[in-house]
Short mmCIF file of C-alpha atoms and ligand atoms in Angstrom, two decimals:
data_model
loop_
_atom_site.label_atom_id
_atom_site.label_comp_id
_atom_site.label_asym_id
_atom_site.label_seq_id
_atom_site.Cartn_x
_atom_site.Cartn_y
_atom_site.Cartn_z
CA UNK A 287 -45.80 -17.77 -62.19
CA UNK A 288 -42.73 -20.25 -60.39
CA UNK A 289 -39.09 -18.01 -59.97
CA UNK A 290 -37.82 -19.50 -63.40
CA UNK A 291 -40.71 -18.36 -65.44
CA UNK A 292 -40.77 -14.80 -64.36
CA UNK A 293 -37.00 -14.89 -65.04
CA UNK A 294 -38.15 -16.10 -68.78
CA UNK A 295 -40.69 -13.97 -69.37
CA UNK A 296 -38.38 -11.00 -67.76
CA UNK A 297 -35.58 -11.59 -70.28
CA UNK A 298 -38.13 -12.43 -73.17
CA UNK A 299 -39.87 -8.56 -72.68
CA UNK A 300 -35.73 -7.58 -73.29
CA UNK A 301 -35.50 -8.80 -76.09
CA UNK A 302 -36.56 -7.74 -79.67
CA UNK A 303 -34.46 -4.92 -79.38
CA UNK A 304 -36.13 -2.10 -82.12
CA UNK A 305 -39.38 -3.28 -82.22
CA UNK A 306 -42.96 -1.63 -81.44
CA UNK A 307 -45.77 -4.22 -81.08
CA UNK A 308 -48.98 -4.34 -79.29
CA UNK A 309 -49.61 -7.19 -76.47
CA UNK A 310 -51.99 -9.49 -77.56
CA UNK A 311 -55.41 -9.23 -76.54
CA UNK A 312 -55.27 -5.26 -76.09
CA UNK A 313 -55.39 -4.27 -80.43
CA UNK A 314 -58.68 -3.04 -78.79
CA UNK A 315 -57.52 -0.50 -76.65
CA UNK A 316 -56.00 1.34 -79.64
CA UNK A 317 -57.30 4.85 -79.37
CA UNK A 318 -58.54 6.66 -82.42
CA UNK A 319 -56.20 9.19 -83.42
CA UNK A 320 -58.04 12.27 -83.42
CA UNK A 321 -56.84 15.95 -85.06
CA UNK A 322 -58.08 17.71 -81.93
CA UNK A 323 -54.88 20.06 -80.67
CA UNK A 324 -56.30 20.84 -77.08
CA UNK A 325 -52.79 20.67 -74.65
CA UNK A 326 -53.35 18.04 -72.21
CA UNK A 327 -52.78 18.31 -68.51
CA UNK A 328 -49.57 16.54 -67.67
CA UNK A 329 -49.01 14.65 -64.84
CA UNK A 330 -45.54 12.56 -64.10
CA UNK A 331 -45.94 10.10 -61.29
CA UNK A 332 -42.68 9.31 -59.58
CA UNK A 333 -42.08 6.28 -57.33
CA UNK A 334 -38.99 6.56 -54.82
CA UNK A 335 -36.19 2.80 -54.65
CA UNK A 336 -39.02 0.65 -57.12
CA UNK A 337 -38.36 -2.80 -57.56
CA UNK A 338 -37.99 -3.85 -61.43
CA UNK A 339 -39.34 -6.40 -60.93
CA UNK A 340 -41.79 -4.56 -57.98
CA UNK A 341 -44.76 -4.48 -60.84
CA UNK A 342 -47.45 -7.10 -61.61
CA UNK A 343 -47.17 -5.99 -65.77
CA UNK A 344 -43.11 -6.70 -65.81
CA UNK A 345 -43.77 -10.50 -64.42
CA UNK A 346 -44.31 -9.63 -59.89
CA UNK A 347 -46.51 -12.37 -58.71
CA UNK A 348 -46.50 -11.56 -54.64
CA UNK A 349 -47.67 -8.07 -55.29
CA UNK A 350 -50.55 -6.69 -57.21
CA UNK A 351 -50.04 -3.60 -59.18
CA UNK A 352 -53.46 -3.18 -61.31
CA UNK A 353 -53.74 0.82 -61.40
CA UNK A 354 -49.84 1.42 -62.26
CA UNK A 355 -49.92 -1.89 -64.82
CA UNK A 356 -52.98 0.17 -66.53
CA UNK A 357 -51.21 3.16 -67.39
CA UNK A 358 -48.68 0.39 -69.42
CA UNK A 359 -52.62 -1.34 -70.39
CA UNK A 360 -53.70 2.23 -71.79
CA UNK A 361 -50.18 3.00 -73.37
CA UNK A 362 -46.64 2.16 -73.44
CA UNK A 363 -44.34 0.47 -71.18
CA UNK A 364 -40.79 1.33 -71.91
CA UNK A 365 -38.95 -2.22 -71.36
CA UNK A 366 -35.78 -0.26 -71.50
CA UNK A 367 -36.46 2.53 -69.56
CA UNK A 368 -33.23 4.39 -67.74
CA UNK A 369 -33.41 7.02 -65.20
CA UNK A 370 -29.92 8.97 -65.11
CA UNK A 371 -28.17 8.01 -61.97
CA UNK A 372 -28.97 5.09 -59.23
CA UNK A 373 -29.86 7.27 -56.32
CA UNK A 374 -32.31 9.96 -55.76
CA UNK A 375 -31.27 13.37 -55.61
CA UNK A 376 -29.31 13.47 -58.99
CA UNK A 377 -31.75 11.56 -60.61
CA UNK A 378 -34.41 13.79 -60.40
CA UNK A 379 -32.27 16.78 -60.77
CA UNK A 380 -31.52 15.07 -64.35
CA UNK A 381 -35.56 14.80 -64.54
CA UNK A 382 -37.02 17.92 -64.02
CA UNK A 383 -34.38 19.65 -66.09
CA UNK A 384 -33.85 17.85 -69.16
CA UNK A 385 -30.69 16.90 -68.71
CA UNK A 386 -27.67 14.95 -68.07
CA UNK A 387 -26.99 16.20 -64.30
CA UNK A 388 -22.98 15.81 -64.61
CA UNK A 389 -23.65 19.07 -67.17
CA UNK A 390 -24.03 21.42 -63.54
CA UNK A 391 -22.67 19.16 -61.04
CA UNK A 392 -25.85 17.84 -59.81
CA UNK A 393 -23.76 14.61 -60.07
CA UNK A 394 -24.44 13.02 -56.38
CA UNK A 395 -26.78 12.77 -53.41
CA UNK A 396 -26.76 16.19 -51.33
CA UNK A 397 -23.47 16.23 -49.24
CA UNK A 398 -20.37 18.82 -48.61
CA UNK A 399 -20.11 21.28 -50.89
CA UNK A 400 -17.35 22.24 -52.76
CA UNK A 401 -15.35 25.53 -51.38
CA UNK A 402 -16.93 28.51 -52.77
CA UNK A 403 -20.68 26.99 -53.39
CA UNK A 404 -22.38 30.23 -51.93
CA UNK A 405 -25.57 28.75 -52.92
CA UNK A 406 -25.28 25.99 -50.85
CA UNK A 407 -26.30 22.18 -52.32
CA UNK A 408 -30.04 21.76 -54.61
CA UNK A 409 -30.25 21.95 -58.10
CA UNK A 410 -28.48 24.85 -59.26
CA UNK A 411 -30.11 27.91 -59.71
CA UNK A 412 -29.07 28.74 -63.20
CA UNK A 413 -30.95 25.24 -63.73
CA UNK A 414 -34.61 25.72 -65.45
CA UNK A 415 -37.04 22.89 -64.67
CA UNK A 416 -39.53 21.20 -66.01
CA UNK A 417 -42.33 23.32 -63.90
CA UNK A 418 -40.74 26.54 -65.39
CA UNK A 419 -40.45 25.27 -68.82
CA UNK A 420 -44.75 24.33 -68.55
CA UNK A 421 -45.58 27.49 -66.84
CA UNK A 422 -44.24 29.67 -69.43
CA UNK A 423 -47.10 27.86 -71.33
CA UNK A 424 -49.73 28.59 -69.22
CA UNK A 425 -50.04 25.40 -67.52
CA UNK A 426 -50.85 25.49 -63.94
CA UNK A 427 -48.31 23.85 -61.96
CA UNK A 428 -47.87 21.85 -58.70
CA UNK A 429 -45.70 19.27 -56.94
CA UNK A 430 -46.80 16.88 -54.64
CA UNK A 431 -44.59 14.76 -52.32
CA UNK A 432 -40.66 14.23 -52.19
CA UNK A 433 -38.04 17.04 -53.67
CA UNK A 434 -34.95 16.17 -52.84
CA UNK A 435 -33.05 18.95 -54.60
CA UNK A 436 -32.08 21.42 -51.84
CA UNK A 437 -33.94 22.59 -48.51
CA UNK A 438 -32.81 26.39 -48.43
CA UNK A 439 -35.63 28.53 -49.51
CA UNK A 440 -34.09 29.31 -52.39
CA UNK A 441 -33.93 25.86 -53.48
CA UNK A 442 -37.59 25.80 -52.66
CA UNK A 443 -40.41 24.09 -55.57
CA UNK A 444 -41.98 27.35 -55.29
CA UNK A 445 -39.16 29.47 -56.45
CA UNK A 446 -38.44 26.36 -59.19
CA UNK A 447 -41.58 26.91 -61.14
CA UNK A 448 -43.95 25.05 -59.05
CA UNK A 449 -47.21 27.41 -58.66
CA UNK A 450 -48.32 24.60 -55.76
CA UNK A 451 -46.19 22.80 -53.04
CA UNK A 452 -47.31 20.02 -50.81
CA UNK A 453 -44.57 17.49 -49.59
CA UNK A 454 -40.72 17.44 -47.88
CA UNK A 455 -37.94 19.18 -48.47
CA UNK A 456 -35.10 16.48 -48.35
CA UNK A 457 -35.10 12.55 -49.17
CA UNK A 458 -36.97 10.82 -47.04
CA UNK A 459 -39.43 10.69 -44.35
CA UNK A 460 -41.97 8.79 -41.89
CA UNK A 461 -45.17 7.90 -43.53
CA UNK A 462 -46.74 6.92 -39.91
CA UNK A 463 -45.62 9.79 -38.32
CA UNK A 464 -45.10 12.88 -40.25
CA UNK A 465 -46.32 15.09 -38.33
CA UNK A 466 -44.53 18.95 -36.95
CA UNK A 467 -41.26 19.49 -34.78
CA UNK A 468 -38.78 17.34 -37.08
CA UNK A 469 -36.16 19.54 -39.67
CA UNK A 470 -37.70 18.15 -42.17
CA UNK A 471 -41.52 19.04 -42.02
CA UNK A 472 -44.11 18.78 -44.43
CA UNK A 473 -45.19 22.02 -45.61
CA UNK A 474 -47.81 23.17 -47.65
CA UNK A 475 -46.39 25.93 -49.62
CA UNK A 476 -43.70 27.24 -47.16
CA UNK A 477 -45.71 26.62 -43.83
CA UNK A 478 -45.12 23.55 -42.18
CA UNK A 479 -48.40 21.41 -41.07
CA UNK A 480 -49.38 18.67 -38.78
CA UNK A 481 -49.99 15.86 -40.87
CA UNK A 482 -52.15 12.97 -40.01
CA UNK A 483 -53.06 10.84 -42.63
CA UNK A 484 -50.26 8.14 -43.59
CA UNK A 485 -48.39 9.85 -46.04
CA UNK A 486 -49.08 8.15 -49.21
CA UNK A 487 -52.39 8.54 -47.85
CA UNK A 488 -51.89 12.35 -47.35
CA UNK A 489 -50.09 12.65 -50.95
CA UNK A 490 -52.86 10.91 -53.01
CA UNK A 491 -55.12 13.66 -50.95
CA UNK A 492 -53.50 16.28 -51.81
CA UNK A 493 -52.76 15.35 -55.75
CA UNK A 494 -56.79 14.83 -56.00
CA UNK A 495 -57.21 18.21 -54.31
CA UNK A 496 -55.45 19.92 -56.76
CA UNK A 497 -56.71 18.26 -59.53
CA UNK A 498 -59.78 19.52 -58.48
CA UNK A 499 -58.91 22.45 -57.93
CA UNK A 500 -57.40 23.21 -61.24
CA UNK A 501 -59.58 20.65 -63.70
CA UNK A 502 -60.75 23.88 -65.72
CA UNK A 503 -57.17 24.87 -67.20
CA UNK A 504 -54.06 22.54 -68.44
CA UNK A 505 -52.08 21.52 -64.89
CA UNK A 506 -48.96 20.54 -64.33
CA UNK A 507 -48.90 17.91 -61.78
CA UNK A 508 -45.61 16.42 -60.53
CA UNK A 509 -46.61 14.10 -58.27
CA UNK A 510 -43.50 12.39 -55.66
CA UNK A 511 -44.77 9.59 -53.58
CA UNK A 512 -41.67 8.76 -51.25
CA UNK A 513 -43.10 5.11 -51.55
CA UNK A 514 -41.50 2.76 -51.20
CA UNK A 515 -38.37 4.13 -49.97
CA UNK A 516 -37.23 3.36 -46.38
CA UNK A 517 -38.51 3.66 -43.48
CA UNK A 518 -40.59 0.28 -44.00
CA UNK A 519 -43.87 1.62 -43.19
CA UNK A 520 -47.62 0.10 -43.40
CA UNK A 521 -50.57 0.64 -41.87
CA UNK A 522 -52.19 -2.90 -41.00
CA UNK A 523 -55.11 -2.47 -43.73
CA UNK A 524 -52.13 -2.14 -46.62
CA UNK A 525 -50.41 -5.50 -45.11
CA UNK A 526 -53.36 -7.70 -44.27
CA UNK A 527 -53.43 -9.28 -47.91
CA UNK A 528 -49.78 -10.31 -47.43
CA UNK A 529 -49.96 -12.46 -44.48
CA UNK A 530 -48.65 -15.31 -47.17
CA UNK A 531 -45.46 -12.97 -47.51
CA UNK A 532 -43.21 -14.52 -45.02
CA UNK A 533 -40.39 -11.75 -44.98
CA UNK A 534 -41.82 -9.40 -42.34
CA UNK A 535 -39.61 -6.37 -44.44
CA UNK A 536 -41.05 -7.69 -47.60
CA UNK A 537 -44.63 -8.22 -46.21
CA UNK A 538 -43.95 -3.89 -45.56
CA UNK A 539 -42.76 -3.28 -48.12
CA UNK A 540 -45.84 -5.03 -50.38
CA UNK A 541 -48.61 -2.90 -48.47
CA UNK A 542 -46.20 0.60 -49.00
CA UNK A 543 -46.58 -0.67 -52.75
CA UNK A 544 -50.08 -1.56 -52.37
CA UNK A 545 -50.94 1.66 -50.96
CA UNK A 546 -49.15 3.83 -53.87
CA UNK A 547 -50.74 1.81 -56.51
CA UNK A 548 -54.00 2.42 -54.68
CA UNK A 549 -53.18 6.27 -54.50
CA UNK A 550 -52.22 5.95 -57.93
CA UNK A 551 -55.88 4.13 -58.94
CA UNK A 552 -57.10 7.35 -56.65
CA UNK A 553 -55.92 9.21 -59.36
CA UNK A 554 -56.93 8.22 -62.38
CA UNK A 555 -60.04 8.19 -60.97
CA UNK A 556 -60.49 11.79 -60.15
CA UNK A 557 -59.71 12.32 -64.16
CA UNK A 558 -61.91 9.87 -65.38
CA UNK A 559 -64.72 11.70 -63.12
CA UNK A 560 -63.80 15.51 -63.85
CA UNK A 561 -63.26 14.03 -68.08
CA UNK A 562 -59.82 14.46 -67.55
CA UNK A 563 -58.32 11.29 -68.28
CA UNK A 564 -58.37 10.95 -72.49
CA UNK A 565 -56.82 14.26 -72.26
CA UNK A 566 -53.96 13.68 -69.59
CA UNK A 567 -50.40 12.88 -69.99
CA UNK A 568 -49.23 10.14 -67.54
CA UNK A 569 -45.60 9.08 -66.66
CA UNK A 570 -44.74 6.94 -64.66
CA UNK A 571 -41.37 5.82 -63.20
CA UNK A 572 -39.54 4.76 -60.01
CA UNK A 573 -36.18 7.04 -59.63
CA UNK A 574 -33.68 4.30 -59.34
CA UNK A 575 -33.53 0.16 -58.66
CA UNK A 576 -34.72 -1.61 -55.78
CA UNK A 577 -32.27 -1.48 -53.29
CA UNK A 578 -33.15 -5.09 -52.15
CA UNK A 579 -31.43 -5.60 -49.21
CA UNK A 580 -32.66 -2.51 -47.60
CA UNK A 581 -36.25 -2.52 -48.66
CA UNK A 582 -37.23 -5.71 -48.98
CA UNK A 583 -37.41 -5.22 -53.18
CA UNK A 584 -36.71 -7.12 -56.13
CA UNK A 585 -35.02 -6.51 -59.59
CA UNK A 586 -34.95 -9.22 -60.68
CA UNK A 587 -33.84 -10.50 -63.54
CA UNK A 588 -31.19 -7.24 -63.28
CA UNK A 589 -28.02 -7.39 -61.43
CA UNK A 590 -27.10 -5.69 -57.92
CA UNK A 591 -29.42 -2.55 -56.74
CA UNK A 592 -29.90 1.12 -56.40
CA UNK A 593 -26.92 3.13 -56.54
CA UNK A 594 -25.22 0.98 -58.85
CA UNK A 595 -24.53 1.51 -62.41
CA UNK A 596 -25.53 -1.79 -63.18
CA UNK A 597 -29.11 -2.22 -64.92
CA UNK A 598 -30.82 -2.98 -61.46
CA UNK A 599 -29.70 0.31 -60.34
CA UNK A 600 -30.46 2.26 -63.79
CA UNK A 601 -33.25 0.31 -65.34
CA UNK A 602 -36.46 0.63 -64.25
CA UNK A 603 -40.60 0.18 -64.20
CA UNK A 604 -41.10 3.43 -67.07
CA UNK A 605 -45.04 4.07 -68.77
CA UNK A 606 -46.30 6.46 -69.97
CA UNK A 607 -50.16 7.02 -71.47
CA UNK A 608 -52.36 9.45 -73.27
CA UNK A 609 -55.45 8.04 -74.18
CA UNK A 610 -56.31 10.92 -76.81
CA UNK A 611 -52.94 10.60 -79.02
CA UNK A 612 -50.65 7.58 -77.70
CA UNK A 613 -52.23 3.62 -78.62
CA UNK A 614 -52.72 1.22 -75.57
CA UNK A 615 -50.43 -2.15 -74.94
CA UNK A 616 -47.46 -1.42 -76.74
CA UNK A 617 -44.11 -2.33 -75.22
CA UNK A 618 -41.18 0.30 -76.03
CA UNK A 619 -38.06 -1.43 -76.58
CA UNK A 620 -35.40 1.40 -77.09
CA UNK A 621 -33.91 2.83 -74.42
CA UNK A 622 -35.38 6.07 -73.02
CA UNK A 623 -34.82 7.58 -70.28
CA UNK A 624 -36.37 10.12 -67.75
CA UNK A 625 -35.17 13.27 -69.40
CA UNK A 626 -37.23 12.80 -72.23
CA UNK A 627 -40.24 13.45 -70.35
CA UNK A 628 -39.13 17.33 -70.36
CA UNK A 629 -39.09 17.04 -74.25
CA UNK A 630 -42.32 14.85 -73.96
CA UNK A 631 -44.04 16.81 -72.29
CA UNK A 632 -43.02 20.46 -73.46
CA UNK A 633 -43.69 19.21 -77.30
CA UNK A 634 -46.84 18.09 -76.06
CA UNK A 635 -48.18 21.55 -74.24
CA UNK A 636 -46.75 23.73 -77.50
CA UNK A 637 -44.04 24.65 -74.52
CA UNK A 638 -41.09 26.60 -75.83
CA UNK A 639 -37.66 24.74 -74.69
CA UNK A 640 -35.19 27.09 -73.48
CA UNK A 641 -32.85 27.89 -76.25
CA UNK A 642 -29.28 28.95 -74.34
CA UNK A 643 -28.34 25.79 -73.26
CA UNK A 644 -28.20 21.75 -74.39
CA UNK A 645 -30.73 19.76 -73.61
CA UNK A 646 -30.47 15.91 -73.53
CA UNK A 647 -34.15 14.46 -73.98
CA UNK A 648 -35.87 13.67 -76.34
CA UNK A 649 -39.89 13.77 -77.69
CA UNK A 650 -40.69 10.76 -77.46
CA UNK A 651 -43.92 11.23 -79.07
CA UNK A 652 -43.11 11.06 -82.68
CA UNK A 653 -41.64 7.39 -81.94
CA UNK A 654 -44.39 6.26 -79.63
CA UNK A 655 -46.93 7.03 -82.74
CA UNK A 656 -44.31 5.06 -84.85
CA UNK A 657 -43.69 8.89 -86.83
CA UNK A 658 -40.13 8.03 -86.96
CA UNK A 659 -38.52 4.56 -86.35
CA UNK A 660 -34.89 4.72 -85.00
CA UNK A 661 -33.71 5.01 -82.01
CA UNK A 662 -34.40 8.16 -79.92
CA UNK A 663 -31.31 7.69 -78.25
CA UNK A 664 -28.06 6.44 -80.19
CA UNK A 665 -25.95 6.12 -76.77
CA UNK A 666 -26.36 6.98 -73.06
CA UNK A 667 -24.04 7.72 -70.80
CA UNK A 668 -23.97 7.46 -66.29
CA UNK A 669 -20.88 9.07 -64.08
CA UNK A 670 -21.25 8.08 -60.64
CA UNK A 671 -17.72 9.61 -59.22
CA UNK A 672 -15.45 7.28 -60.49
CA UNK A 673 -17.83 4.62 -62.18
CA UNK A 674 -19.30 5.20 -65.28
CA UNK A 675 -21.82 2.73 -67.99
CA UNK A 676 -22.61 3.64 -71.38
CA UNK A 677 -25.19 2.06 -73.48
CA UNK A 678 -24.75 1.61 -77.09
CA UNK A 679 -27.70 -0.27 -79.00
CA UNK A 680 -28.07 -3.94 -77.78
CA UNK A 681 -23.92 -3.33 -75.46
CA UNK A 682 -23.52 -1.74 -71.99
CA UNK A 683 -20.18 -1.16 -70.61
CA UNK A 684 -19.70 -1.20 -66.84
CA UNK A 685 -16.62 0.10 -64.69
CA UNK A 686 -17.65 0.10 -61.26
CA UNK A 687 -14.79 -0.14 -58.05
CA UNK A 688 -12.14 -0.16 -60.36
CA UNK A 689 -14.02 -3.22 -62.84
CA UNK A 690 -14.95 -2.69 -66.07
CA UNK A 691 -17.51 -5.03 -68.09
CA UNK A 692 -18.95 -5.64 -71.22
CA UNK A 693 -22.33 -7.24 -71.74
CA UNK A 694 -24.86 -7.82 -74.40
CA UNK A 695 -27.96 -7.06 -72.69
CA UNK A 696 -29.71 -7.96 -75.81
CA UNK A 697 -28.67 -12.22 -75.00
CA UNK A 698 -27.08 -11.17 -71.23
CA UNK A 699 -29.86 -8.50 -69.54
CA UNK A 700 -28.03 -9.96 -66.66
CA UNK A 701 -25.06 -8.66 -67.27
CA UNK A 702 -23.93 -12.08 -66.18
CA UNK A 703 -21.10 -12.66 -68.91
CA UNK A 704 -18.15 -9.76 -68.82
CA UNK A 705 -17.36 -10.55 -72.56
CA UNK A 706 -14.71 -7.31 -72.59
CA UNK A 707 -11.71 -9.98 -74.01
CA UNK A 708 -14.47 -11.18 -76.40
CA UNK A 709 -14.88 -7.87 -78.49
CA UNK A 710 -12.12 -5.06 -77.40
CA UNK A 711 -12.98 -3.13 -80.36
CA UNK A 712 -16.48 -2.49 -78.95
CA UNK A 713 -15.16 -1.64 -75.06
CA UNK A 714 -13.00 0.55 -76.57
CA UNK A 715 -15.81 2.39 -79.08
CA UNK A 716 -17.89 3.09 -75.92
CA UNK A 717 -14.55 3.99 -73.79
CA UNK A 718 -14.22 6.55 -76.00
CA UNK A 719 -17.17 7.35 -76.35
CA UNK A 720 -17.49 8.08 -72.71
CA UNK A 721 -14.07 10.51 -72.70
CA UNK A 722 -15.78 12.26 -75.35
CA UNK A 723 -18.61 12.90 -73.54
CA UNK A 724 -16.96 13.32 -69.87
CA UNK A 725 -15.17 16.05 -71.71
CA UNK A 726 -18.00 18.18 -71.99
CA UNK A 727 -19.74 17.22 -68.02
CA UNK A 728 -18.77 19.77 -65.32
CA UNK A 729 -17.30 18.35 -61.93
CA UNK A 730 -19.47 17.71 -58.92
CA UNK A 731 -20.19 20.86 -57.22
CA UNK A 732 -20.73 18.48 -53.86
CA UNK A 733 -20.57 15.18 -52.20
CA UNK A 734 -18.64 12.23 -53.31
CA UNK A 735 -15.48 11.24 -55.06
CA UNK A 736 -13.78 13.13 -56.70
CA UNK A 737 -15.22 13.49 -60.68
CA UNK A 738 -13.57 11.05 -63.28
CA UNK A 739 -9.97 12.68 -64.48
CA UNK A 740 -10.69 13.90 -67.67
CA UNK A 741 -7.60 13.14 -70.13
CA UNK A 742 -5.15 15.92 -70.85
CA UNK A 743 -4.76 14.78 -73.90
CA1 CA B 928 -34.85 6.43 -54.59
#
């Protein structure tokens, strides 16, 4: 597909907000609904720093991602799928708690703590995680991969609802030399291990072993590959099919994507072999948009990159399958966000949600089945220090670096034309909604800039 054609394709899938439709040729994928009430296994697969345009099902032509694509083909692809921040740690805090992470001060990647923060930097201990919720419903819970929600022992995943852990605690890791001896070792449980395999392959191996160990009763697996976050490292066997890619950064990125995609294929294969495929709810999402200059990713046609609140920072590849319950080949156009994962997983599992706090996520199942026609979210907000954004219907108001723009995402998915001057009433409405939301959020507990000053009137 030529570049322009791909742009047109992606623009095309951003249009027609509010409709659910089945892709031509995929009607045969439609699953028979059953009345079966068996709790599904639940797997949440997270990619790291992927470009919006770097999966084949979103127009990528130089890297094939057949296994990630298969989740969309056999389930639902969200064309307006968001994360709650443009960088790694806050977006994971939102995902695992089902809440705006600004409610509890987890607004930035780890940085210097505010004075008096005795527990240190990590997902505040007051928070309930998706693993806590699912474990309370009898699920065996495991995480394989990157945690990035605190390195102190009290923030360890096995203190946050997970029965099992294999991975690393910080935000990035060497792939080709995982080894021992660093301050950020690969760990099994709480013990460092001398891992020898290419890290993406090691995570796939451990994910499959987890499924094998727990195949006889419901499990939750949080599979958080650090691919395709830097450092850019891929063995020759994953890069050698990309000789036609002249940019060496992009070539290595392609190899890293391939390792993850093939790994996901092996996980799906394991589920099929174990007879669990139909009854497993699987999400796939990237934790933020691509840092294009850093890792060779491609966010086209979206504006900007990771660490911004433009679409290139927060709109990501996002899809879900559950063959037993959800039709395949569906595009879902209403905005959804990663904290919907917890609410959806809890509903699928029959798990109780915490009742002593505000959750922001929505159970998407009735929306995806067509039972509910309205948008799951009337409005969505983002805040990173002084920068903020609001999405309501087709409109998005973005303030970055002191500059505010209003965009119509249906006619201008690339946020290229600021129409604030033409639509001052819309801009004012969204800004007021933001101020109201902002007044309910906490100050950041660490790092970055001070949060946006609250209005005193
Ligand atoms: Ca990331």
